Amino acid sequence: MPAPGLVMGGVLGLQCGAALATRLYPAVGPAGVVTLRLCLAAVILTVLWRPGLRGDRPTLGIAATAGTLLAVHHLSFYEAVDRVPLGAATTMEFLGPFALALFGSRRAADLLWACLAAAGVVLLSHSGLLLDAVGLGFATLAGCCWGGYILVGARLAARVLALAVTWGALLSLPYGTARAGARLLDPGTLAPAVVVAVLSSVLPYTCHLEALRRLPPRVFGVLTSLEPAVGALVGLLLLGQHLAAPQWAGVLAVALAAVGAVRTSGAGSEAIGEDRSEA
C-alpha cells in the first residue's frame, strides 16, 4: 500500500476507535479506557511481533520515550474527548504535527498557512457552540505529545514499538486502576475494549510505523492533514456531535492549511531510503 494510504488508514482507525471508546466512559472513564486500550494492544502486539527484552540502552531509551509519549497522549486526548466534540479535540491535537511540519521553515507561504491554521483554531474555540476550555487544553497537550511521537516514531522498529506500547501500558495501569478498579475486568467492558485497542492502537501503530519508514517525519506530519475533518465527520455520523458553521469552517481551515503546506513546501518528494537504520 502507498505510504499516504497507510497514513489515512491509521487516521480512520484512530477516529473510529475514539468514537467507540466514548461508549466505555460511563463504565470505566477516560483513564480506564486508556489503560484497557494500551494493555490489550500491548498483548496483541507482543504476540504478533514477539519483542525481546534485550537491547542496548539507546534502543530501550527510545522505547521508553515513545511509550511515555503514547501514555500521556492517550490520557490527554481521551480526557479531551470526554469534554469537547471529537472533531474539536482532533483539530487541536493536530496542531502538534502541523507545527512540526512548519518547524524551521523560512518560506513566506508557510507563514501564510500557519496564519490560516491559527484562524481556524480561533473559529473553532471562540464561535458557535461553547467548548470546554479544559478539554481544549487536554487536546493541545495531546498534540504536543503526538508531535514528539512522530519524531521518535521514525526510529522505531516493530519489536521496539511493542516494547513502547507495553511501557505505556505499565505507566497508565496505576492511574486507570485507581479510577476504574475491578470494572476494568468486566466482560461487557473487555469485549468492546478489544475492538478499541485494535482500531485505535494495533491498526494505526502498524500503518504509521510502516509509513514513517518511507517518509520523513515532516512529510508524515502534514499527510495527516485530513485528520480534523475525519474526526469531525466521525463525531457527527457515529456520535451525533454537531459543530456550528463557524467551527466547521475552523476545522476546514486547519486541514486546508496543512494541505497548502504540503503543496508549497515540495516536501512530498522527499523520502527515506529503505536502508534507514531501525532501532
PDB file of C-alpha atoms in Angstrom:
ATOM      1  CA  MET A   1       0.000   0.000   0.000  1.00  0.00           C
ATOM      2  CA  PRO A   2       1.305   3.516  -0.766  1.00  0.00           C
ATOM      3  CA  ALA A   3       2.518   5.434   2.256  1.00  0.00           C
ATOM      4  CA  PRO A   4      -0.333   8.021   2.079  1.00  0.00           C
ATOM      5  CA  GLY A   5      -2.853   5.177   2.172  1.00  0.00           C
ATOM      6  CA  LEU A   6      -1.180   3.776   5.265  1.00  0.00           C
ATOM      7  CA  VAL A   7      -1.359   7.160   6.982  1.00  0.00           C
ATOM      8  CA  MET A   8      -5.054   7.640   6.168  1.00  0.00           C
ATOM      9  CA  GLY A   9      -5.892   4.076   7.215  1.00  0.00           C
ATOM     10  CA  GLY A  10      -4.307   4.817  10.565  1.00  0.00           C
ATOM     11  CA  VAL A  11      -6.197   8.121  10.856  1.00  0.00           C
ATOM     12  CA  LEU A  12      -9.545   6.455  10.156  1.00  0.00           C
ATOM     13  CA  GLY A  13      -8.840   3.711  12.683  1.00  0.00           C
ATOM     14  CA  LEU A  14      -7.869   6.259  15.338  1.00  0.00           C
ATOM     15  CA  GLN A  15     -11.036   8.313  14.905  1.00  0.00           C
ATOM     16  CA  CYS A  16     -13.441   5.356  14.756  1.00  0.00           C
ATOM     17  CA  GLY A  17     -11.738   3.825  17.775  1.00  0.00           C
ATOM     18  CA  ALA A  18     -12.018   7.104  19.671  1.00  0.00           C
ATOM     19  CA  ALA A  19     -15.725   7.307  18.846  1.00  0.00           C
ATOM     20  CA  LEU A  20     -16.306   3.754  20.083  1.00  0.00           C
ATOM     21  CA  ALA A  21     -14.251   4.446  23.214  1.00  0.00           C
ATOM     22  CA  THR A  22     -16.723   7.109  24.363  1.00  0.00           C
ATOM     23  CA  ARG A  23     -19.279   4.355  24.935  1.00  0.00           C
ATOM     24  CA  LEU A  24     -16.993   2.904  27.590  1.00  0.00           C
ATOM     25  CA  TYR A  25     -16.713   6.169  29.521  1.00  0.00           C
ATOM     26  CA  PRO A  26     -19.766   5.542  31.746  1.00  0.00           C
ATOM     27  CA  ALA A  27     -18.258   2.233  32.872  1.00  0.00           C
ATOM     28  CA  VAL A  28     -14.552   2.995  33.351  1.00  0.00           C
ATOM     29  CA  GLY A  29     -13.980   6.656  32.431  1.00  0.00           C
ATOM     30  CA  PRO A  30     -11.258   8.019  30.119  1.00  0.00           C
ATOM     31  CA  ALA A  31      -8.420   6.723  32.337  1.00  0.00           C
ATOM     32  CA  GLY A  32      -9.864   3.217  32.316  1.00  0.00           C
ATOM     33  CA  VAL A  33     -10.306   3.282  28.548  1.00  0.00           C
ATOM     34  CA  VAL A  34      -6.673   4.291  28.047  1.00  0.00           C
ATOM     35  CA  THR A  35      -5.473   1.544  30.377  1.00  0.00           C
ATOM     36  CA  LEU A  36      -7.541  -1.098  28.599  1.00  0.00           C
ATOM     37  CA  ARG A  37      -6.523   0.172  25.180  1.00  0.00           C
ATOM     38  CA  LEU A  38      -2.804   0.132  25.922  1.00  0.00           C
ATOM     39  CA  CYS A  39      -2.779  -3.113  27.896  1.00  0.00           C
ATOM     40  CA  LEU A  40      -4.769  -5.023  25.283  1.00  0.00           C
ATOM     41  CA  ALA A  41      -2.738  -3.509  22.452  1.00  0.00           C
ATOM     42  CA  ALA A  42       0.479  -4.452  24.251  1.00  0.00           C
ATOM     43  CA  VAL A  43      -0.673  -8.073  24.496  1.00  0.00           C
ATOM     44  CA  ILE A  44      -1.697  -8.218  20.819  1.00  0.00           C
ATOM     45  CA  LEU A  45       1.472  -6.539  19.532  1.00  0.00           C
ATOM     46  CA  THR A  46       3.692  -8.703  21.736  1.00  0.00           C
ATOM     47  CA  VAL A  47       2.063 -11.851  20.349  1.00  0.00           C
ATOM     48  CA  LEU A  48       2.390 -10.577  16.782  1.00  0.00           C
ATOM     49  CA  TRP A  49       5.945  -9.251  16.950  1.00  0.00           C
ATOM     50  CA  ARG A  50       7.459 -11.127  19.925  1.00  0.00           C
ATOM     51  CA  PRO A  51       9.882  -8.436  21.034  1.00  0.00           C
ATOM     52  CA  GLY A  52      12.898  -9.436  23.078  1.00  0.00           C
ATOM     53  CA  LEU A  53      13.757  -7.697  26.305  1.00  0.00           C
ATOM     54  CA  ARG A  54      17.418  -7.498  25.397  1.00  0.00           C
ATOM     55  CA  GLY A  55      18.697  -4.351  23.780  1.00  0.00           C
ATOM     56  CA  ASP A  56      21.229  -1.593  24.099  1.00  0.00           C
ATOM     57  CA  ARG A  57      20.482   1.453  26.188  1.00  0.00           C
ATOM     58  CA  PRO A  58      19.666   3.771  23.243  1.00  0.00           C
ATOM     59  CA  THR A  59      17.080   1.302  21.943  1.00  0.00           C
ATOM     60  CA  LEU A  60      15.457   0.875  25.335  1.00  0.00           C
ATOM     61  CA  GLY A  61      15.576   4.642  25.808  1.00  0.00           C
ATOM     62  CA  ILE A  62      13.709   5.191  22.546  1.00  0.00           C
ATOM     63  CA  ALA A  63      11.094   2.617  23.579  1.00  0.00           C
ATOM     64  CA  ALA A  64      10.644   4.262  26.981  1.00  0.00           C
ATOM     65  CA  THR A  65      10.360   7.739  25.439  1.00  0.00           C
ATOM     66  CA  ALA A  66       7.836   6.621  22.830  1.00  0.00           C
ATOM     67  CA  GLY A  67       5.808   4.690  25.416  1.00  0.00           C
ATOM     68  CA  THR A  68       5.695   7.676  27.758  1.00  0.00           C
ATOM     69  CA  LEU A  69       4.545   9.965  24.941  1.00  0.00           C
ATOM     70  CA  LEU A  70       1.859   7.466  23.966  1.00  0.00           C
ATOM     71  CA  ALA A  71       0.548   7.152  27.517  1.00  0.00           C
ATOM     72  CA  VAL A  72       0.367  10.913  28.085  1.00  0.00           C
ATOM     73  CA  HIS A  73      -1.117  11.456  24.627  1.00  0.00           C
ATOM     74  CA  HIS A  74      -3.871   8.903  25.116  1.00  0.00           C
ATOM     75  CA  LEU A  75      -4.794  10.129  28.579  1.00  0.00           C
ATOM     76  CA  SER A  76      -4.895  13.738  27.389  1.00  0.00           C
ATOM     77  CA  PHE A  77      -6.828  13.005  24.210  1.00  0.00           C
ATOM     78  CA  TYR A  78      -9.498  10.872  25.880  1.00  0.00           C
ATOM     79  CA  GLU A  79      -9.908  13.434  28.640  1.00  0.00           C
ATOM     80  CA  ALA A  80     -10.424  15.987  25.868  1.00  0.00           C
ATOM     81  CA  VAL A  81     -12.967  13.841  24.013  1.00  0.00           C
ATOM     82  CA  ASP A  82     -14.857  13.453  27.281  1.00  0.00           C
ATOM     83  CA  ARG A  83     -15.308  17.257  27.372  1.00  0.00           C
ATOM     84  CA  VAL A  84     -15.471  18.524  23.778  1.00  0.00           C
ATOM     85  CA  PRO A  85     -16.691  17.065  20.444  1.00  0.00           C
ATOM     86  CA  LEU A  86     -14.364  14.632  18.712  1.00  0.00           C
ATOM     87  CA  GLY A  87     -13.812  16.980  15.764  1.00  0.00           C
ATOM     88  CA  ALA A  88     -12.773  19.850  18.031  1.00  0.00           C
ATOM     89  CA  ALA A  89     -10.409  17.656  20.063  1.00  0.00           C
ATOM     90  CA  THR A  90      -8.828  16.230  16.910  1.00  0.00           C
ATOM     91  CA  THR A  91      -8.347  19.678  15.405  1.00  0.00           C
ATOM     92  CA  MET A  92      -6.495  20.950  18.461  1.00  0.00           C
ATOM     93  CA  GLU A  93      -4.477  17.710  18.638  1.00  0.00           C
ATOM     94  CA  PHE A  94      -3.470  18.155  15.020  1.00  0.00           C
ATOM     95  CA  LEU A  95      -1.616  21.368  15.822  1.00  0.00           C
ATOM     96  CA  GLY A  96       1.315  19.255  17.063  1.00  0.00           C
ATOM     97  CA  PRO A  97       2.031  17.569  13.719  1.00  0.00           C
ATOM     98  CA  PHE A  98       1.276  20.820  11.897  1.00  0.00           C
ATOM     99  CA  ALA A  99       3.793  22.742  14.000  1.00  0.00           C
ATOM    100  CA  LEU A 100       6.323  20.003  13.290  1.00  0.00           C
ATOM    101  CA  ALA A 101       5.668  20.392   9.576  1.00  0.00           C
ATOM    102  CA  LEU A 102       6.375  24.120   9.724  1.00  0.00           C
ATOM    103  CA  PHE A 103       9.285  23.979  12.161  1.00  0.00           C
ATOM    104  CA  GLY A 104      12.397  25.572  10.774  1.00  0.00           C
ATOM    105  CA  SER A 105      10.708  26.768   7.586  1.00  0.00           C
ATOM    106  CA  ARG A 106      11.604  30.207   6.264  1.00  0.00           C
ATOM    107  CA  ARG A 107       9.145  30.274   3.389  1.00  0.00           C
ATOM    108  CA  ALA A 108       6.676  33.145   3.284  1.00  0.00           C
ATOM    109  CA  ALA A 109       3.992  30.749   2.055  1.00  0.00           C
ATOM    110  CA  ASP A 110       4.394  28.603   5.145  1.00  0.00           C
ATOM    111  CA  LEU A 111       3.769  31.652   7.311  1.00  0.00           C
ATOM    112  CA  LEU A 112       0.520  32.141   5.400  1.00  0.00           C
ATOM    113  CA  TRP A 113      -0.540  28.566   6.113  1.00  0.00           C
ATOM    114  CA  ALA A 114       0.346  28.999   9.778  1.00  0.00           C
ATOM    115  CA  CYS A 115      -1.881  32.094   9.946  1.00  0.00           C
ATOM    116  CA  LEU A 116      -4.713  30.176   8.276  1.00  0.00           C
ATOM    117  CA  ALA A 117      -4.353  27.373  10.835  1.00  0.00           C
ATOM    118  CA  ALA A 118      -4.354  29.923  13.671  1.00  0.00           C
ATOM    119  CA  ALA A 119      -7.529  31.473  12.265  1.00  0.00           C
ATOM    120  CA  GLY A 120      -9.075  28.016  12.182  1.00  0.00           C
ATOM    121  CA  VAL A 121      -8.293  27.474  15.844  1.00  0.00           C
ATOM    122  CA  VAL A 122      -9.869  30.845  16.717  1.00  0.00           C
ATOM    123  CA  LEU A 123     -13.007  29.962  14.772  1.00  0.00           C
ATOM    124  CA  LEU A 124     -13.187  26.579  16.450  1.00  0.00           C
ATOM    125  CA  SER A 125     -12.739  27.750  20.015  1.00  0.00           C
ATOM    126  CA  HIS A 126     -14.390  31.194  20.035  1.00  0.00           C
ATOM    127  CA  SER A 127     -17.504  30.855  17.917  1.00  0.00           C
ATOM    128  CA  GLY A 128     -20.655  28.798  17.729  1.00  0.00           C
ATOM    129  CA  LEU A 129     -21.056  26.188  20.449  1.00  0.00           C
ATOM    130  CA  LEU A 130     -19.312  26.887  23.748  1.00  0.00           C
ATOM    131  CA  LEU A 131     -16.396  24.474  24.162  1.00  0.00           C
ATOM    132  CA  ASP A 132     -14.868  23.454  27.464  1.00  0.00           C
ATOM    133  CA  ALA A 133     -11.526  25.227  27.970  1.00  0.00           C
ATOM    134  CA  VAL A 134     -10.074  22.339  29.979  1.00  0.00           C
ATOM    135  CA  GLY A 135     -10.987  19.939  27.188  1.00  0.00           C
ATOM    136  CA  LEU A 136      -9.242  22.131  24.618  1.00  0.00           C
ATOM    137  CA  GLY A 137      -6.209  22.287  26.898  1.00  0.00           C
ATOM    138  CA  PHE A 138      -6.053  18.492  27.123  1.00  0.00           C
ATOM    139  CA  ALA A 139      -6.323  18.285  23.325  1.00  0.00           C
ATOM    140  CA  THR A 140      -3.434  20.735  22.927  1.00  0.00           C
ATOM    141  CA  LEU A 141      -1.291  18.663  25.297  1.00  0.00           C
ATOM    142  CA  ALA A 142      -2.168  15.589  23.233  1.00  0.00           C
ATOM    143  CA  GLY A 143      -0.982  17.456  20.141  1.00  0.00           C
ATOM    144  CA  CYS A 144       2.379  18.197  21.732  1.00  0.00           C
ATOM    145  CA  CYS A 145       2.819  14.517  22.609  1.00  0.00           C
ATOM    146  CA  TRP A 146       1.764  13.421  19.135  1.00  0.00           C
ATOM    147  CA  GLY A 147       4.329  15.726  17.548  1.00  0.00           C
ATOM    148  CA  GLY A 148       7.011  14.282  19.818  1.00  0.00           C
ATOM    149  CA  TYR A 149       5.944  10.738  18.976  1.00  0.00           C
ATOM    150  CA  ILE A 150       6.287  11.470  15.251  1.00  0.00           C
ATOM    151  CA  LEU A 151       9.918  12.439  15.791  1.00  0.00           C
ATOM    152  CA  VAL A 152      10.655   9.362  17.898  1.00  0.00           C
ATOM    153  CA  GLY A 153       8.496   7.003  15.822  1.00  0.00           C
ATOM    154  CA  ALA A 154      10.714   7.328  12.768  1.00  0.00           C
ATOM    155  CA  ARG A 155      13.361   5.370  14.709  1.00  0.00           C
ATOM    156  CA  LEU A 156      11.089   2.581  15.925  1.00  0.00           C
ATOM    157  CA  ALA A 157      11.223  -0.952  14.618  1.00  0.00           C
ATOM    158  CA  ALA A 158       8.198  -3.185  15.088  1.00  0.00           C
ATOM    159  CA  ARG A 159       9.665  -5.013  18.079  1.00  0.00           C
ATOM    160  CA  VAL A 160      10.639  -1.734  19.741  1.00  0.00           C
ATOM    161  CA  LEU A 161       7.132  -0.343  19.177  1.00  0.00           C
ATOM    162  CA  ALA A 162       5.705  -3.358  21.012  1.00  0.00           C
ATOM    163  CA  LEU A 163       8.027  -2.579  23.923  1.00  0.00           C
ATOM    164  CA  ALA A 164       6.986   1.089  23.797  1.00  0.00           C
ATOM    165  CA  VAL A 165       3.291   0.202  23.972  1.00  0.00           C
ATOM    166  CA  THR A 166       3.990  -2.182  26.844  1.00  0.00           C
ATOM    167  CA  TRP A 167       5.821   0.564  28.731  1.00  0.00           C
ATOM    168  CA  GLY A 168       2.952   2.960  28.075  1.00  0.00           C
ATOM    169  CA  ALA A 169       0.514   0.366  29.398  1.00  0.00           C
ATOM    170  CA  LEU A 170       2.546  -0.059  32.584  1.00  0.00           C
ATOM    171  CA  LEU A 171       2.589   3.712  33.099  1.00  0.00           C
ATOM    172  CA  SER A 172      -1.173   4.037  32.659  1.00  0.00           C
ATOM    173  CA  LEU A 173      -2.081   0.967  34.716  1.00  0.00           C
ATOM    174  CA  PRO A 174      -1.865   2.519  38.218  1.00  0.00           C
ATOM    175  CA  TYR A 175      -3.904   5.568  37.204  1.00  0.00           C
ATOM    176  CA  GLY A 176      -6.526   3.567  35.332  1.00  0.00           C
ATOM    177  CA  THR A 177      -6.834   1.025  38.136  1.00  0.00           C
ATOM    178  CA  ALA A 178      -7.238   3.763  40.723  1.00  0.00           C
ATOM    179  CA  ARG A 179     -10.023   5.372  38.698  1.00  0.00           C
ATOM    180  CA  ALA A 180     -11.899   2.293  37.446  1.00  0.00           C
ATOM    181  CA  GLY A 181     -10.886  -0.589  39.741  1.00  0.00           C
ATOM    182  CA  ALA A 182     -12.393  -4.009  39.115  1.00  0.00           C
ATOM    183  CA  ARG A 183     -14.692  -2.618  36.413  1.00  0.00           C
ATOM    184  CA  LEU A 184     -11.747  -2.951  34.038  1.00  0.00           C
ATOM    185  CA  LEU A 185     -12.224  -6.739  34.110  1.00  0.00           C
ATOM    186  CA  ASP A 186     -15.956  -6.718  33.430  1.00  0.00           C
ATOM    187  CA  PRO A 187     -16.635  -8.926  30.342  1.00  0.00           C
ATOM    188  CA  GLY A 188     -19.098  -6.365  28.995  1.00  0.00           C
ATOM    189  CA  THR A 189     -16.297  -3.812  29.057  1.00  0.00           C
ATOM    190  CA  LEU A 190     -13.464  -6.009  27.828  1.00  0.00           C
ATOM    191  CA  ALA A 191     -15.188  -7.050  24.581  1.00  0.00           C
ATOM    192  CA  PRO A 192     -15.605  -3.537  23.113  1.00  0.00           C
ATOM    193  CA  ALA A 193     -12.247  -2.560  24.605  1.00  0.00           C
ATOM    194  CA  VAL A 194     -10.562  -5.175  22.388  1.00  0.00           C
ATOM    195  CA  VAL A 195     -12.154  -3.541  19.334  1.00  0.00           C
ATOM    196  CA  VAL A 196     -10.996  -0.127  20.548  1.00  0.00           C
ATOM    197  CA  ALA A 197      -7.459  -1.454  21.046  1.00  0.00           C
ATOM    198  CA  VAL A 198      -7.336  -2.898  17.528  1.00  0.00           C
ATOM    199  CA  LEU A 199      -8.842   0.172  15.827  1.00  0.00           C
ATOM    200  CA  SER A 200      -7.060   2.811  17.890  1.00  0.00           C
ATOM    201  CA  SER A 201      -3.695   1.149  18.529  1.00  0.00           C
ATOM    202  CA  VAL A 202      -2.805  -2.027  16.632  1.00  0.00           C
ATOM    203  CA  LEU A 203      -4.034  -0.838  13.223  1.00  0.00           C
ATOM    204  CA  PRO A 204      -2.767   2.776  13.400  1.00  0.00           C
ATOM    205  CA  TYR A 205       0.564   1.863  15.016  1.00  0.00           C
ATOM    206  CA  THR A 206       1.237  -0.731  12.340  1.00  0.00           C
ATOM    207  CA  CYS A 207       0.198   1.538   9.463  1.00  0.00           C
ATOM    208  CA  HIS A 208       2.012   4.588  10.806  1.00  0.00           C
ATOM    209  CA  LEU A 209       5.158   2.629  11.606  1.00  0.00           C
ATOM    210  CA  GLU A 210       5.407   1.442   8.015  1.00  0.00           C
ATOM    211  CA  ALA A 211       4.609   4.937   6.699  1.00  0.00           C
ATOM    212  CA  LEU A 212       7.286   6.510   8.908  1.00  0.00           C
ATOM    213  CA  ARG A 213       9.848   4.119   7.421  1.00  0.00           C
ATOM    214  CA  ARG A 214       9.084   5.519   3.969  1.00  0.00           C
ATOM    215  CA  LEU A 215       8.535   9.199   4.747  1.00  0.00           C
ATOM    216  CA  PRO A 216      10.396  11.905   6.671  1.00  0.00           C
ATOM    217  CA  PRO A 217       8.648  12.913   9.926  1.00  0.00           C
ATOM    218  CA  ARG A 218       7.891  16.348   8.464  1.00  0.00           C
ATOM    219  CA  VAL A 219       6.010  14.840   5.499  1.00  0.00           C
ATOM    220  CA  PHE A 220       4.229  12.333   7.717  1.00  0.00           C
ATOM    221  CA  GLY A 221       3.003  15.219   9.882  1.00  0.00           C
ATOM    222  CA  VAL A 222       1.388  17.081   7.024  1.00  0.00           C
ATOM    223  CA  LEU A 223      -0.083  13.951   5.422  1.00  0.00           C
ATOM    224  CA  THR A 224      -2.390  13.692   8.422  1.00  0.00           C
ATOM    225  CA  SER A 225      -3.970  16.984   7.299  1.00  0.00           C
ATOM    226  CA  LEU A 226      -7.401  15.438   6.858  1.00  0.00           C
ATOM    227  CA  GLU A 227      -7.495  14.184  10.459  1.00  0.00           C
ATOM    228  CA  PRO A 228      -9.514  17.146  11.822  1.00  0.00           C
ATOM    229  CA  ALA A 229     -12.132  16.754   9.102  1.00  0.00           C
ATOM    230  CA  VAL A 230     -12.239  12.964   9.574  1.00  0.00           C
ATOM    231  CA  GLY A 231     -12.674  13.426  13.323  1.00  0.00           C
ATOM    232  CA  ALA A 232     -15.483  15.923  12.831  1.00  0.00           C
ATOM    233  CA  LEU A 233     -17.289  13.651  10.364  1.00  0.00           C
ATOM    234  CA  VAL A 234     -16.887  10.570  12.570  1.00  0.00           C
ATOM    235  CA  GLY A 235     -18.155  12.544  15.558  1.00  0.00           C
ATOM    236  CA  LEU A 236     -21.178  13.673  13.563  1.00  0.00           C
ATOM    237  CA  LEU A 237     -22.021  10.307  11.994  1.00  0.00           C
ATOM    238  CA  LEU A 238     -21.272   7.971  14.902  1.00  0.00           C
ATOM    239  CA  LEU A 239     -21.827  10.176  17.944  1.00  0.00           C
ATOM    240  CA  GLY A 240     -24.293  12.792  16.708  1.00  0.00           C
ATOM    241  CA  GLN A 241     -21.901  15.588  17.735  1.00  0.00           C
ATOM    242  CA  HIS A 242     -22.729  18.831  15.958  1.00  0.00           C
ATOM    243  CA  LEU A 243     -20.480  21.814  15.392  1.00  0.00           C
ATOM    244  CA  ALA A 244     -21.664  25.289  14.497  1.00  0.00           C
ATOM    245  CA  ALA A 245     -20.986  26.542  10.954  1.00  0.00           C
ATOM    246  CA  PRO A 246     -18.041  28.779  12.023  1.00  0.00           C
ATOM    247  CA  GLN A 247     -16.488  25.812  13.845  1.00  0.00           C
ATOM    248  CA  TRP A 248     -16.766  23.639  10.740  1.00  0.00           C
ATOM    249  CA  ALA A 249     -15.010  26.467   8.912  1.00  0.00           C
ATOM    250  CA  GLY A 250     -12.271  26.331  11.552  1.00  0.00           C
ATOM    251  CA  VAL A 251     -11.808  22.585  11.086  1.00  0.00           C
ATOM    252  CA  LEU A 252     -11.563  23.005   7.315  1.00  0.00           C
ATOM    253  CA  ALA A 253      -9.161  25.930   7.686  1.00  0.00           C
ATOM    254  CA  VAL A 254      -6.720  23.812   9.670  1.00  0.00           C
ATOM    255  CA  ALA A 255      -6.990  20.963   7.152  1.00  0.00           C
ATOM    256  CA  LEU A 256      -6.524  23.306   4.178  1.00  0.00           C
ATOM    257  CA  ALA A 257      -3.536  24.930   5.862  1.00  0.00           C
ATOM    258  CA  ALA A 258      -1.830  21.554   6.108  1.00  0.00           C
ATOM    259  CA  VAL A 259      -2.667  20.648   2.518  1.00  0.00           C
ATOM    260  CA  GLY A 260      -1.288  24.001   1.383  1.00  0.00           C
ATOM    261  CA  ALA A 261       1.885  23.475   3.387  1.00  0.00           C
ATOM    262  CA  VAL A 262       2.429  20.156   1.600  1.00  0.00           C
ATOM    263  CA  ARG A 263       1.904  21.618  -1.863  1.00  0.00           C
ATOM    264  CA  THR A 264       4.141  24.643  -1.403  1.00  0.00           C
ATOM    265  CA  SER A 265       6.958  23.025   0.560  1.00  0.00           C
ATOM    266  CA  GLY A 266       7.827  20.395  -2.027  1.00  0.00           C
ATOM    267  CA  ALA A 267       8.378  18.021   0.869  1.00  0.00           C
ATOM    268  CA  GLY A 268       6.253  15.371  -0.714  1.00  0.00           C
ATOM    269  CA  SER A 269       9.117  14.389  -2.955  1.00  0.00           C
ATOM    270  CA  GLU A 270      11.356  13.631  -0.001  1.00  0.00           C
ATOM    271  CA  ALA A 271      11.534  10.056   1.122  1.00  0.00           C
ATOM    272  CA  ILE A 272      13.551   7.975   3.440  1.00  0.00           C
ATOM    273  CA  GLY A 273      15.558   5.276   1.809  1.00  0.00           C
ATOM    274  CA  GLU A 274      14.891   1.670   2.507  1.00  0.00           C
ATOM    275  CA  ASP A 275      18.266   1.442   4.226  1.00  0.00           C
ATOM    276  CA  ARG A 276      17.142   3.704   7.098  1.00  0.00           C
ATOM    277  CA  SER A 277      18.524   2.134  10.263  1.00  0.00           C
ATOM    278  CA  GLU A 278      15.934   0.842  12.685  1.00  0.00           C
ATOM    279  CA  ALA A 279      16.131   0.987  16.440  1.00  0.00           C
TER     280      ALA A 279
END
